[in-house]
Amino acid sequence: MPAAAAPIIRSVQKLVLYETRARYFLVGSNPAETKYRVLKIDRTEPKDLVVIDDKHVYTQQEVRELLGRLDLGNRTKIGQKGSSGLSRAVSAFGIVGFVRFLEGYYIILITKRRKMADIGGHAIYKIEDTNMIYIPNDSVRVTHPDEARYLRIFQNVDLSSNFYFSYSYDLSHSLQYNLTILRMPLEILKTETTHTRQESFDIFEDEGLTTLGGSGIYGIGSKAYTKYVWNGKLLDVVKNTIHHDWLLFIIHGFCGQSKLLIYGRPVYVTLIARRSSKFAGTRFLKRGSNSEGDVANEVETEQILYDASVMSFSAGSYSSYVQVRGSVPLYWSQDISTMMPKPPITLDQADPFAHVAALHFDQMLQRFGSPIIILNLVKEREKRKHERILSEELVAAVTYLNQFLPPEHAVVYIPWDMAKYTKSKLCNVLDRLNVIAESVVKKTGFFVNRPDSYCSTLRPDEKWNELGGVVVSTGRLQTGVLRTNCVDCLDRTNTAQFMVGKCALAYQLYSLGLIDKPNLQFDTDAVRLFEELYEDHGDTLSLQYGGSQLVHRVKTYRKIAPWTQHSKDIMQTLSRYYSNAFSDADRQDSINLFLGVFQPAEGKPHLWELPTDFYLHHRNTLSLSQTRRSYTYWWTQGVLNHLPLPYDEVTCSENRQKLIVKKFHKYEEEIDIHNEFFRPYELSSFDETFCLAMTNSTRDFMPKNVGIDPSPFTVRKPDETGKSVLGNKSNREETVLQRKTAASAPPPPSEEAVSSSSEDDSGTDKEDEGAVSQRSTPVKMTDTGDNTKITENVVQSMKDVYGINLSDVPSEDDLSIYTSET
């Protein structure tokens, strides 16, 4: 019997591009440089892409001989050594894809990467730099006057800004999905292995498998979830002609990781945000939903907790919790031509049968199961009807759709006017959010891959017995998901998600036997660490969608933010407004071109000539669908049969077709995560070891006073934190701690091959205020004395220019009021 199943590790991780006058040769190898593959790219075709993959696995000696023959064969004169016939162009770590505008094709290579997180030994990298190389030779190049402009627009999407990939872990799926397919019954794996070989027979991969006997291990991979893949269109042209090891899928969003030390026991807390590539764009230009149920600013956030002392997926303890944010799934927009900070909300189309909402919730039922819980944070009481328009329409849509669902699987709708509670002096916003969070987590449960710990029997907790989800022999499964929204899905949404995540984190720690009750309090090292992760997460998503960092943070709603924070909040509000008014249109064009929503062609209007991109994102405006979905049975067939389990995780014939199953020898490197993680064939040093450099609860949050309780679950005084005593540390220690930047897990120095820049524009999310271009220089506030001076200048300027006295404005109110009163 085979021992187990393991994720398949892509063998192509190091690339070198060689060039001759007629061809590019892309040589890819595994990290140990023992196995190689070669791609041949024709350079004589002016507009077509010809890529040849012979599917052969070469040894190092065979590759050297091949390159030597190519060098000799391409010299201008036999025996001439002065000019090599084969020259090395660039080194890289992966292929982003191929793209063509009006001339020939370009290849985009990752030339610089940085490790950002580690999940069970599977490394997650951030793209630091790329190189975009034109493929056709100059002698056959057919020039076009608009090519350079398209190239500039495409490169405005900064690929070095929050794009992530992994060679062995599927970032487009959740941890629950990835570990669920690893636990498939062996009988199914045997069937799928046979099926896979018949579909894509590769004699070099299957060679020797017949002699494995009982020492074989099944390697499992899954097709990426295209909704969260950002280079899918760039790989479409080659995905059916080259080996899957060449295909590297990248996601856009956020990834951060920190280490929680519990009396020396390392527990990694990871936050991964996947931004949808469907209906993607900037704040005011992408609102609501398109005709296919894809909503603007849709981000899936997953928090992963695992005991880092045991690395294996099969033997280790792993837990995760997923929640979603996204624009209200209706046809609505805001007209920014009026140059108002808060343009009026307009419902663009009547949708009496909630068609787009049905499509959207159908997608969620397939991916997450039931119940789908909507936490709607928009304002309910307004002097002038604005946000309430969305609430009324959303309530009507949910009420209509719930008529046809079984009551136990109905969509749960929770309206809560967060802005109203923020203004009230009698209500504590976070206490109310904590009550909502407890209710939500009890309904959805969370994922853990181990059976309940014995400590839950020794120290029973009544809340644990009320927990939802599905309990299986191998642990617990999350069923259903929380979907949070306000108008922009930025500030209010991030705070609400943090509170739900904090509640889920307590249950996760309890399930792994690390705390005695599923409760976490503020001002503990664990919550401070988690809060910092979520603020980095919120800032990043807000920059991508809204153009500035968060305006309101958790401290704002706790009412412990310093008064000087107001000036920073005002600058962020103005920054959003500037971005929305002046740079969002260019960023939207770049995103449309990068994602393949617009494809240039001869005789077709150029991207910059289009008055709107509405027709590009709404397919039903260009062609009528031949089939119309039912107004009553609005879900996909088969979804209800398996609820509350998500249809995507059910073992059925449709889902089996998405799997790649191969049989390996147990020592085969394609499934050897030990060597993949420790890299015994590479020279390394402690200073560059990722696990030592990441944010650490003991080093960065625990007070440095002697005799302090080292537990990360002990409540500290506000001034008792590791970060408050940095002034007493040496310059060297300060330098190390200053490396804690945007992603809370400060990575080691990035790995660089021959680097060349390819700029990218990333879209992030923000709340009800304006947006600032990620390409613009961020507003940098100085410390202490300088900060006070800047605050005074900002206050005086707002009073002189706008007639607004900031001392009269409550700190907890929505800062958009500052500009809306202008």
CSV table of C-alpha atoms in Angstrom, one decimal, residues 133-318:
chain,number,residue,atom,x,y,z
A,133,ILE,CA,12.0,40.8,-23.0
A,134,TYR,CA,10.9,41.3,-26.6
A,135,ILE,CA,11.1,37.9,-28.4
A,136,PRO,CA,11.4,38.5,-32.2
A,137,ASN,CA,14.7,39.4,-33.7
A,138,ASP,CA,15.3,43.0,-34.8
A,139,SER,CA,15.7,41.8,-38.4
A,140,VAL,CA,12.1,40.6,-38.5
A,141,ARG,CA,10.5,43.1,-36.2
A,142,VAL,CA,7.5,45.0,-37.6
A,143,THR,CA,7.2,48.3,-35.8
A,144,HIS,CA,4.0,50.0,-34.8
A,145,PRO,CA,3.7,53.6,-33.6
A,146,ASP,CA,1.5,52.7,-30.6
A,147,GLU,CA,3.5,49.8,-29.3
A,148,ALA,CA,5.5,51.9,-26.9
A,149,ARG,CA,2.4,53.4,-25.4
A,150,TYR,CA,0.8,50.0,-24.7
A,151,LEU,CA,4.1,48.8,-23.2
A,152,ARG,CA,4.1,51.8,-20.8
A,153,ILE,CA,0.5,51.2,-19.8
A,154,PHE,CA,1.2,47.5,-19.2
A,155,GLN,CA,4.3,48.2,-17.1
A,156,ASN,CA,2.3,50.5,-14.9
A,157,VAL,CA,1.1,47.4,-13.1
A,158,ASP,CA,4.0,47.1,-10.7
A,159,LEU,CA,4.7,43.4,-10.4
A,160,SER,CA,7.1,44.1,-7.5
A,161,SER,CA,4.2,45.3,-5.5
A,162,ASN,CA,2.3,42.6,-3.6
A,163,PHE,CA,2.4,39.7,-6.1
A,164,TYR,CA,3.1,36.3,-4.6
A,165,PHE,CA,3.9,32.8,-5.8
A,166,SER,CA,4.9,29.4,-4.5
A,167,TYR,CA,6.5,26.4,-6.2
A,168,SER,CA,4.8,23.8,-4.1
A,169,TYR,CA,1.8,25.3,-2.3
A,170,ASP,CA,-1.4,26.3,-4.2
A,171,LEU,CA,-2.0,29.9,-3.1
A,172,SER,CA,-5.2,30.2,-5.1
A,173,HIS,CA,-6.9,27.7,-2.7
A,174,SER,CA,-7.4,27.7,1.0
A,175,LEU,CA,-5.4,25.5,3.4
A,176,GLN,CA,-8.6,23.5,4.0
A,177,TYR,CA,-8.9,22.6,0.3
A,178,ASN,CA,-5.2,21.8,-0.1
A,179,LEU,CA,-5.2,19.4,2.9
A,180,THR,CA,-8.6,17.9,2.0
A,181,ILE,CA,-7.3,16.7,-1.4
A,182,LEU,CA,-4.2,15.2,0.3
A,183,ARG,CA,-6.6,13.0,2.4
A,184,MET,CA,-8.5,11.5,-0.5
A,185,PRO,CA,-9.0,7.7,-0.3
A,186,LEU,CA,-6.3,5.6,-1.9
A,187,GLU,CA,-8.7,3.9,-4.2
A,188,ILE,CA,-9.6,7.2,-5.8
A,189,LEU,CA,-5.9,8.1,-6.1
A,190,LYS,CA,-5.1,4.9,-7.9
A,191,THR,CA,-7.9,5.6,-10.4
A,192,GLU,CA,-6.9,9.2,-11.0
A,193,THR,CA,-3.2,8.2,-11.5
A,194,THR,CA,-4.2,5.9,-14.3
A,195,HIS,CA,-6.5,8.6,-15.8
A,196,THR,CA,-3.7,11.2,-15.6
A,197,ARG,CA,-1.2,9.1,-17.4
A,198,GLN,CA,-3.7,8.4,-20.2
A,199,GLU,CA,-4.4,12.1,-20.6
A,200,SER,CA,-0.8,13.3,-20.6
A,201,PHE,CA,1.6,10.5,-21.0
A,202,ASP,CA,5.3,11.4,-20.3
A,203,ILE,CA,7.6,8.4,-20.6
A,204,PHE,CA,10.4,10.3,-18.7
A,205,GLU,CA,8.1,10.9,-15.7
A,206,ASP,CA,6.6,7.4,-15.5
A,207,GLU,CA,9.9,5.7,-16.1
A,208,GLY,CA,10.7,3.3,-13.2
A,209,LEU,CA,7.3,3.5,-11.5
A,210,THR,CA,6.5,-0.1,-12.2
A,211,THR,CA,9.2,-1.2,-9.9
A,212,LEU,CA,8.2,0.9,-7.0
A,213,GLY,CA,6.1,-1.7,-5.3
A,214,GLY,CA,5.0,-0.6,-1.9
A,215,SER,CA,7.4,2.3,-1.5
A,216,GLY,CA,5.4,4.7,-3.8
A,217,ILE,CA,3.8,7.9,-2.7
A,218,TYR,CA,1.1,9.7,-4.5
A,219,GLY,CA,1.9,13.3,-5.5
A,220,ILE,CA,-1.2,15.5,-5.8
A,221,GLY,CA,-1.7,18.9,-7.4
A,222,SER,CA,-4.8,20.8,-8.3
A,223,LYS,CA,-5.8,23.2,-11.0
A,224,ALA,CA,-5.5,26.7,-9.8
A,225,TYR,CA,-8.7,28.6,-8.9
A,226,THR,CA,-8.7,31.1,-11.8
A,227,LYS,CA,-10.6,33.8,-9.9
A,228,TYR,CA,-7.6,34.6,-7.8
A,229,VAL,CA,-4.8,34.0,-10.4
A,230,TRP,CA,-3.6,37.3,-11.9
A,231,ASN,CA,-1.3,35.9,-14.7
A,232,GLY,CA,-3.9,33.4,-16.1
A,233,LYS,CA,-4.3,35.3,-19.4
A,234,LEU,CA,-0.5,35.6,-19.8
A,235,LEU,CA,-0.1,31.9,-19.6
A,236,ASP,CA,-3.1,30.9,-21.7
A,237,VAL,CA,-1.1,30.9,-24.9
A,238,VAL,CA,1.4,28.2,-23.7
A,239,LYS,CA,-0.4,26.3,-21.0
A,240,ASN,CA,-1.5,23.5,-23.3
A,241,THR,CA,1.9,23.1,-25.0
A,242,ILE,CA,4.5,23.2,-22.2
A,243,HIS,CA,5.0,21.0,-19.1
A,244,HIS,CA,3.1,22.1,-16.1
A,245,ASP,CA,6.3,22.6,-14.1
A,246,TRP,CA,6.9,25.7,-16.1
A,247,LEU,CA,3.5,27.2,-15.2
A,248,LEU,CA,3.8,29.5,-12.1
A,249,PHE,CA,0.5,31.0,-10.9
A,250,ILE,CA,0.8,34.3,-9.1
A,251,ILE,CA,-1.8,35.9,-6.8
A,252,HIS,CA,-2.2,39.6,-5.8
A,253,GLY,CA,-3.0,40.9,-2.4
A,254,PHE,CA,-1.1,40.5,0.8
A,255,CYS,CA,1.0,37.9,2.6
A,256,GLY,CA,2.5,38.3,6.1
A,257,GLN,CA,3.8,35.9,8.8
A,258,SER,CA,4.8,36.3,12.4
A,259,LYS,CA,6.1,34.0,15.1
A,260,LEU,CA,4.2,33.6,18.3
A,261,LEU,CA,6.5,32.1,20.9
A,262,ILE,CA,4.6,30.3,23.7
A,263,TYR,CA,7.2,29.5,26.3
A,264,GLY,CA,9.7,28.8,23.5
A,265,ARG,CA,7.2,26.8,21.4
A,266,PRO,CA,7.1,28.4,17.9
A,267,VAL,CA,3.6,29.0,16.5
A,268,TYR,CA,3.4,30.7,13.1
A,269,VAL,CA,0.5,33.1,12.4
A,270,THR,CA,0.1,33.7,8.7
A,271,LEU,CA,-2.3,36.1,6.9
A,272,ILE,CA,-2.9,35.6,3.2
A,273,ALA,CA,-5.2,37.9,1.2
A,274,ARG,CA,-6.2,36.9,-2.4
A,275,ARG,CA,-7.6,39.6,-4.5
A,276,SER,CA,-10.0,38.6,-7.2
A,277,SER,CA,-8.8,39.2,-10.8
A,278,LYS,CA,-12.5,39.4,-12.0
A,279,PHE,CA,-14.0,42.9,-12.2
A,280,ALA,CA,-10.7,44.2,-10.7
A,281,GLY,CA,-10.0,47.9,-10.6
A,282,THR,CA,-9.8,51.1,-8.6
A,283,ARG,CA,-12.2,52.6,-6.1
A,284,PHE,CA,-14.8,54.7,-7.9
A,285,LEU,CA,-14.3,53.0,-11.3
A,286,LYS,CA,-15.2,49.6,-10.0
A,287,ARG,CA,-18.3,49.4,-7.9
A,288,GLY,CA,-20.9,46.7,-7.3
A,289,SER,CA,-21.0,43.7,-9.5
A,290,ASN,CA,-20.6,42.8,-13.2
A,291,SER,CA,-23.1,40.7,-15.2
A,292,GLU,CA,-21.4,37.4,-14.1
A,293,GLY,CA,-21.7,38.0,-10.3
A,294,ASP,CA,-18.1,39.1,-9.8
A,295,VAL,CA,-17.9,42.0,-7.4
A,296,ALA,CA,-15.4,44.9,-7.1
A,297,ASN,CA,-12.7,44.8,-4.4
A,298,GLU,CA,-13.4,41.1,-3.7
A,299,VAL,CA,-10.7,39.8,-1.4
A,300,GLU,CA,-10.5,36.4,0.4
A,301,THR,CA,-8.5,36.6,3.7
A,302,GLU,CA,-7.2,33.5,5.3
A,303,GLN,CA,-5.5,33.3,8.7
A,304,ILE,CA,-3.4,30.2,9.1
A,305,LEU,CA,-2.0,29.0,12.5
A,306,TYR,CA,0.3,26.0,12.9
A,307,ASP,CA,2.8,24.6,15.3
A,308,ALA,CA,6.2,25.2,13.6
A,309,SER,CA,8.0,22.6,15.7
A,310,VAL,CA,6.5,19.9,13.4
A,311,MET,CA,6.6,20.8,9.7
A,312,SER,CA,4.8,17.9,8.0
A,313,PHE,CA,1.3,18.4,6.7
A,314,SER,CA,0.5,14.8,7.7
A,315,ALA,CA,2.0,14.9,11.2
A,316,GLY,CA,1.8,18.6,12.1
A,317,SER,CA,-1.1,20.6,13.6
A,318,TYR,CA,-2.6,23.2,11.2
